[in-house]
Amino acid sequence: MAVGTTSAALPPHRRSRGAHAVALMLSLLEGAPAVAGSPGRAAAGRDDLAPRLFPRPRSVQKRPESVRLPAAVTVVRGASTDAGALALVEEVLHDAGVRAIGRSDDHAPVRDRFVVHVGGHRENGATADALSALGIQGAETMAAEGYVLAVGAGRDGRRHIVLSGADPTGTYYAARTLRRLVHGPKLRGTVIRDWPSLARRGVVDVSRSSPWSHQRRLADLEWLGGHKVNAYYYAPADAPCRGPEGRSLFPPGELARIAELVGHACAHHVEFGYVLSPGRPGQYALGELTAKVAALRNIGVRSFVVAFEDLGGGRRDGAAGTEPRALAHAQARLANALHAECPGHPGVAPLQIAPTACAGPGQNDYLRRLAQELDPGIAVQWSAGSPASRGQRATARRAFGRRLLVRDPGPEGGTPGRLSLGPYAGHGPGLAEEVLGLVTVPPPRASRIALSGFADYAWNDGDYDPERSWSAALDELTGGDEAATDALRAFADVHRTGGTAGRQGGELAALVSEFRRDGHAAPLRKALRAVHEAPAVLRGRLRDPAFLADTGPWLDAAEACGEAALAALESTTAHSTHRRAGAGEPHPSPVPLVDRARSSTEPDSPGAVPAECGPVLAEFVLAALERTAHRPAPGRTSTEARRPRPGRTGETRPLTDGGV
């Protein structure tokens, strides 16, 4: 039975005001994970490098000299220099104060004393000489998408900026790093050598509760390219003709929208992949899928994923109604037939599949049969349903007989009423040695904080620090505005969730634990006041309308919940003081504030789903109400109040008689 069920069943005249508030807080907390015990204060020291150069580069070396951009510079490019990189470099130069930019071919002599070279050894024949003048090795031996970015004074008497990629994508990434490096005309001599850990770094657009608009998708594709994420899988819930019931081809206008997305993705070096849903088992129609793939190829789509896991209705038991080995045989037959079409179309990537997530004893039979019959050239996006261990990944690789693309299970921010703003946990160093790539499912709202961490980890998993990366993402979102960053940190800290979002709790949870242990209220009071005031600060200073629109109900809830937690803190300290003195309990009640917090509901959700305050605030107010009322929550005995709630992990602590 749910903890709050008994209270909800009581007639209104039998509920105390405290019990009413407890029931409300429990409903706000429904399904929220428990707060981890004493996680320690987050190491939020700001790294001077991380906020500016992000994702974090492999190697950054400072040179002794500094150079200043003049009013006029020459940009040298080759015939095959990446157009997007060239445009971005010129934009950076203009923003830094350069007023006249001349262009020169790589074979033409250049007389200017400040020269910018764009393009690696395959794009620009003059880059090698510029790097030699600086005494720097180029990107010739680097892996795909690697680059060298150098700024300095050369032995030839010229000042140089050199962007040399191992390929055009590497040159584009060098330009993206230059965008973050240059903040004015004066530049410190610098050499950056950088390359990705994971070859495939992808994001799946499967927004369910609030489908992304077309314009937002265009903006997000540019953002992904800027953060060196190189794959985007188009599988939104609002895609017409997708799903088991509708296999007709595209309605008017849909192909044109997809073509625009494909072109925008290509311009920012993001591979656009289309996710095909073949329908229910026993209803696979190869002819219809082949026709759909052909139509998409004609507008430039070169990557396809068959999502067998998507069976409709939210059901993930692929064996239901179908014998597991027969299901695997049917899926392998369909995938092999689609994959056989790829070699005949230049540029089309090998097919990818997302297998059905079978439950029960048929899972092993299903996986064995699928692995046996699946063409070895087909890539597999595999998810364990939760963050997978190294052993689980190795087992899956052996089962499929190939390296896999690991797919994150998705954030808890997809749960109705919940917001996910915590750090991306990652999978530890060395993932690239085991897998082909990493694919993540972003939160449906305010996803860029989590995606920033994903991009940072996937690019450089060996030097990934979740808290450092999270701080850099917050700084980036606020544009470095210190007051807005502090407010965003306070707001985001209470919306840490599990799954791929790192540990529970964070800074506020550590202060709550400190208060319970030592009774020092001042630090906690300051933090709760920051949570209460954060929404107003963000609405006044944050220049990101999409983030504010996404988080609107949660900002309203945070304002009320923060004030309720402050009232709960005062009532707790007053209760302890008056109990020791034998006096009454004249303290403010958080009940009206709890009611106000519950009035903030998630938009676009079925029913009026309250926007959750976050587990730390909700647990704190709940515990305060229980303590000051001298009783546990309705339906819970004093003994039960000390037990962890079913399905939760974390600190086992008393909710009555033993502290807040």
Tab-separated table of N, CA and C in Angstrom, residues 231-307:
chain	number	residue	atom	x	y	z
A	231	ALA	N	25.754	12.343	-33.947
A	231	ALA	CA	24.640	11.555	-34.473
A	231	ALA	C	23.339	11.975	-33.796
A	232	TYR	N	22.299	12.073	-34.586
A	232	TYR	CA	20.960	12.435	-34.107
A	232	TYR	C	19.975	11.461	-34.727
A	233	TYR	N	19.176	10.823	-33.878
A	233	TYR	CA	18.218	9.825	-34.341
A	233	TYR	C	16.808	10.381	-34.192
A	234	TYR	N	16.170	10.567	-35.319
A	234	TYR	CA	14.856	11.200	-35.362
A	234	TYR	C	13.786	10.146	-35.103
A	235	ALA	N	13.226	10.172	-33.897
A	235	ALA	CA	12.196	9.192	-33.544
A	235	ALA	C	11.182	9.816	-32.597
A	236	PRO	N	10.645	10.982	-32.945
A	236	PRO	CA	9.735	11.647	-32.015
A	236	PRO	C	8.360	11.012	-31.994
A	237	ALA	N	7.651	11.216	-30.889
A	237	ALA	CA	6.309	10.659	-30.774
A	237	ALA	C	5.341	11.328	-31.730
A	238	ASP	N	5.675	12.561	-32.173
A	238	ASP	CA	4.746	13.273	-33.046
A	238	ASP	C	5.004	13.004	-34.523
A	239	ALA	N	5.938	12.086	-34.849
A	239	ALA	CA	6.224	11.815	-36.260
A	239	ALA	C	5.023	11.137	-36.906
A	240	PRO	N	4.443	11.722	-37.953
A	240	PRO	CA	3.287	11.097	-38.604
A	240	PRO	C	3.646	9.741	-39.193
A	241	CYS	N	2.675	8.879	-39.258
A	241	CYS	CA	2.811	7.563	-39.898
A	241	CYS	C	3.825	6.679	-39.198
A	242	ARG	N	4.157	6.979	-37.955
A	242	ARG	CA	5.089	6.144	-37.229
A	242	ARG	C	4.305	5.317	-36.218
A	243	GLY	N	4.654	4.046	-36.051
A	243	GLY	CA	3.942	3.221	-35.092
A	243	GLY	C	3.227	2.088	-35.795
A	244	PRO	N	2.695	1.163	-35.016
A	244	PRO	CA	2.168	-0.064	-35.597
A	244	PRO	C	0.907	0.127	-36.426
A	245	GLU	N	0.106	1.161	-36.121
A	245	GLU	CA	-1.162	1.281	-36.821
A	245	GLU	C	-1.044	1.976	-38.177
A	246	GLY	N	-0.003	2.811	-38.349
A	246	GLY	CA	0.066	3.580	-39.584
A	246	GLY	C	1.352	3.377	-40.331
A	247	ARG	N	1.306	2.682	-41.465
A	247	ARG	CA	2.522	2.477	-42.234
A	247	ARG	C	2.456	3.189	-43.582
A	248	SER	N	1.491	4.100	-43.751
A	248	SER	CA	1.435	4.850	-44.990
A	248	SER	C	2.658	5.739	-45.082
A	249	LEU	N	2.952	6.187	-46.289
A	249	LEU	CA	4.104	7.060	-46.449
A	249	LEU	C	3.765	8.445	-45.931
A	250	PHE	N	4.642	9.402	-46.196
A	250	PHE	CA	4.596	10.678	-45.487
A	250	PHE	C	3.491	11.587	-46.007
A	251	PRO	N	2.870	12.349	-45.128
A	251	PRO	CA	1.864	13.329	-45.560
A	251	PRO	C	2.544	14.528	-46.200
A	252	PRO	N	1.797	15.372	-46.875
A	252	PRO	CA	2.390	16.560	-47.510
A	252	PRO	C	3.126	17.429	-46.493
A	253	GLY	N	4.321	17.837	-46.861
A	253	GLY	CA	5.095	18.724	-46.000
A	253	GLY	C	6.064	18.020	-45.083
A	254	GLU	N	5.810	16.760	-44.750
A	254	GLU	CA	6.679	16.075	-43.788
A	254	GLU	C	8.059	15.808	-44.377
A	255	LEU	N	8.121	15.344	-45.606
A	255	LEU	CA	9.424	15.087	-46.210
A	255	LEU	C	10.228	16.373	-46.359
A	256	ALA	N	9.563	17.470	-46.642
A	256	ALA	CA	10.273	18.753	-46.762
A	256	ALA	C	10.869	19.156	-45.422
A	257	ARG	N	10.128	18.930	-44.337
A	257	ARG	CA	10.658	19.254	-42.998
A	257	ARG	C	11.845	18.359	-42.664
A	258	ILE	N	11.725	17.068	-42.980
A	258	ILE	CA	12.839	16.159	-42.709
A	258	ILE	C	14.052	16.550	-43.543
A	259	ALA	N	13.838	16.926	-44.797
A	259	ALA	CA	14.955	17.333	-45.654
A	259	ALA	C	15.674	18.545	-45.076
A	260	GLU	N	14.915	19.483	-44.501
A	260	GLU	CA	15.553	20.644	-43.881
A	260	GLU	C	16.378	20.226	-42.668
A	261	LEU	N	15.850	19.304	-41.885
A	261	LEU	CA	16.609	18.796	-40.738
A	261	LEU	C	17.887	18.099	-41.194
A	262	VAL	N	17.781	17.311	-42.261
A	262	VAL	CA	18.953	16.593	-42.773
A	262	VAL	C	20.026	17.580	-43.216
A	263	GLY	N	19.634	18.607	-43.959
A	263	GLY	CA	20.600	19.602	-44.413
A	263	GLY	C	21.242	20.357	-43.272
A	264	HIS	N	20.442	20.700	-42.272
A	264	HIS	CA	20.971	21.430	-41.118
A	264	HIS	C	21.930	20.544	-40.331
A	265	ALA	N	21.572	19.275	-40.164
A	265	ALA	CA	22.459	18.344	-39.463
A	265	ALA	C	23.782	18.206	-40.192
A	266	CYS	N	23.722	18.054	-41.497
A	266	CYS	CA	24.945	17.901	-42.295
A	266	CYS	C	25.840	19.125	-42.170
A	267	ALA	N	25.245	20.315	-42.183
A	267	ALA	CA	26.032	21.546	-42.088
A	267	ALA	C	26.794	21.628	-40.777
A	268	HIS	N	26.263	20.987	-39.736
A	268	HIS	CA	26.915	21.026	-38.425
A	268	HIS	C	27.570	19.692	-38.066
A	269	HIS	N	27.802	18.874	-39.076
A	269	HIS	CA	28.533	17.609	-38.922
A	269	HIS	C	27.856	16.662	-37.935
A	270	VAL	N	26.546	16.598	-38.027
A	270	VAL	CA	25.749	15.653	-37.253
A	270	VAL	C	25.084	14.702	-38.235
A	271	GLU	N	25.302	13.413	-38.059
A	271	GLU	CA	24.664	12.430	-38.932
A	271	GLU	C	23.202	12.291	-38.536
A	272	PHE	N	22.324	12.461	-39.501
A	272	PHE	CA	20.886	12.356	-39.254
A	272	PHE	C	20.454	10.914	-39.487
A	273	GLY	N	19.917	10.281	-38.458
A	273	GLY	CA	19.412	8.922	-38.579
A	273	GLY	C	17.911	8.886	-38.397
A	274	TYR	N	17.234	8.109	-39.181
A	274	TYR	CA	15.774	7.983	-39.066
A	274	TYR	C	15.446	6.646	-38.420
A	275	VAL	N	14.592	6.697	-37.392
A	275	VAL	CA	14.211	5.487	-36.662
A	275	VAL	C	12.911	4.949	-37.241
A	276	LEU	N	12.966	3.725	-37.716
A	276	LEU	CA	11.810	3.058	-38.314
A	276	LEU	C	11.153	2.150	-37.286
A	277	SER	N	9.844	2.240	-37.171
A	277	SER	CA	9.107	1.336	-36.289
A	277	SER	C	8.348	0.348	-37.169
A	278	PRO	N	8.756	-0.916	-37.182
A	278	PRO	CA	8.165	-1.859	-38.141
A	278	PRO	C	6.789	-2.371	-37.755
A	279	GLY	N	6.332	-2.081	-36.539
A	279	GLY	CA	5.021	-2.554	-36.129
A	279	GLY	C	5.105	-3.736	-35.186
A	280	ARG	N	3.966	-4.350	-34.967
A	280	ARG	CA	3.885	-5.465	-34.022
A	280	ARG	C	4.419	-6.751	-34.644
A	281	PRO	N	4.876	-7.670	-33.795
A	281	PRO	CA	5.320	-8.969	-34.320
A	281	PRO	C	4.214	-9.627	-35.142
A	282	GLY	N	4.615	-10.235	-36.238
A	282	GLY	CA	3.642	-10.878	-37.108
A	282	GLY	C	3.033	-9.937	-38.124
A	283	GLN	N	3.334	-8.617	-38.009
A	283	GLN	CA	2.762	-7.649	-38.945
A	283	GLN	C	3.849	-6.881	-39.693
A	284	TYR	N	5.086	-7.366	-39.660
A	284	TYR	CA	6.166	-6.677	-40.350
A	284	TYR	C	5.894	-6.672	-41.858
A	285	ALA	N	6.095	-5.505	-42.466
A	285	ALA	CA	5.824	-5.359	-43.904
A	285	ALA	C	7.066	-4.795	-44.573
A	286	LEU	N	7.871	-5.675	-45.148
A	286	LEU	CA	9.132	-5.263	-45.742
A	286	LEU	C	8.919	-4.286	-46.896
A	287	GLY	N	7.920	-4.534	-47.722
A	287	GLY	CA	7.705	-3.671	-48.869
A	287	GLY	C	7.419	-2.231	-48.472
A	288	GLU	N	6.597	-2.032	-47.468
A	288	GLU	CA	6.265	-0.685	-47.028
A	288	GLU	C	7.480	0.000	-46.409
A	289	LEU	N	8.251	-0.735	-45.606
A	289	LEU	CA	9.448	-0.146	-45.007
A	289	LEU	C	10.482	0.204	-46.070
A	290	THR	N	10.629	-0.664	-47.074
A	290	THR	CA	11.582	-0.398	-48.147
A	290	THR	C	11.194	0.862	-48.914
A	291	ALA	N	9.902	1.049	-49.152
A	291	ALA	CA	9.437	2.246	-49.852
A	291	ALA	C	9.694	3.496	-49.014
A	292	LYS	N	9.497	3.376	-47.724
A	292	LYS	CA	9.739	4.524	-46.841
A	292	LYS	C	11.226	4.876	-46.825
A	293	VAL	N	12.086	3.862	-46.743
A	293	VAL	CA	13.530	4.097	-46.756
A	293	VAL	C	13.950	4.754	-48.067
A	294	ALA	N	13.387	4.300	-49.168
A	294	ALA	CA	13.739	4.877	-50.470
A	294	ALA	C	13.358	6.355	-50.526
A	295	ALA	N	12.188	6.696	-50.002
A	295	ALA	CA	11.765	8.101	-50.000
A	295	ALA	C	12.691	8.953	-49.143
A	296	LEU	N	13.122	8.409	-48.051
A	296	LEU	CA	14.025	9.144	-47.166
A	296	LEU	C	15.421	9.265	-47.774
A	297	ARG	N	15.884	8.223	-48.450
A	297	ARG	CA	17.188	8.308	-49.122
A	297	ARG	C	17.190	9.417	-50.166
A	298	ASN	N	16.077	9.596	-50.827
A	298	ASN	CA	15.989	10.596	-51.885
A	298	ASN	C	16.141	12.023	-51.359
A	299	ILE	N	15.909	12.241	-50.078
A	299	ILE	CA	16.069	13.585	-49.511
A	299	ILE	C	17.336	13.680	-48.661
A	300	GLY	N	18.202	12.661	-48.748
A	300	GLY	CA	19.505	12.774	-48.114
A	300	GLY	C	19.721	11.996	-46.844
A	301	VAL	N	18.722	11.250	-46.360
A	301	VAL	CA	18.924	10.448	-45.154
A	301	VAL	C	19.844	9.282	-45.493
A	302	ARG	N	20.883	9.092	-44.695
A	302	ARG	CA	21.867	8.053	-44.979
A	302	ARG	C	22.053	7.076	-43.818
A	303	SER	N	21.256	7.221	-42.776
A	303	SER	CA	21.396	6.345	-41.612
A	303	SER	C	20.004	5.944	-41.131
A	304	PHE	N	19.826	4.638	-40.874
A	304	PHE	CA	18.520	4.123	-40.481
A	304	PHE	C	18.666	3.171	-39.291
A	305	VAL	N	17.677	3.237	-38.404
A	305	VAL	CA	17.616	2.347	-37.251
A	305	VAL	C	16.237	1.700	-37.241
A	306	VAL	N	16.201	0.375	-37.129
A	306	VAL	CA	14.933	-0.325	-36.964
A	306	VAL	C	14.749	-0.585	-35.472
A	307	ALA	N	13.728	0.044	-34.899
A	307	ALA	CA	13.497	-0.052	-33.452
A	307	ALA	C	12.467	-1.135	-33.178
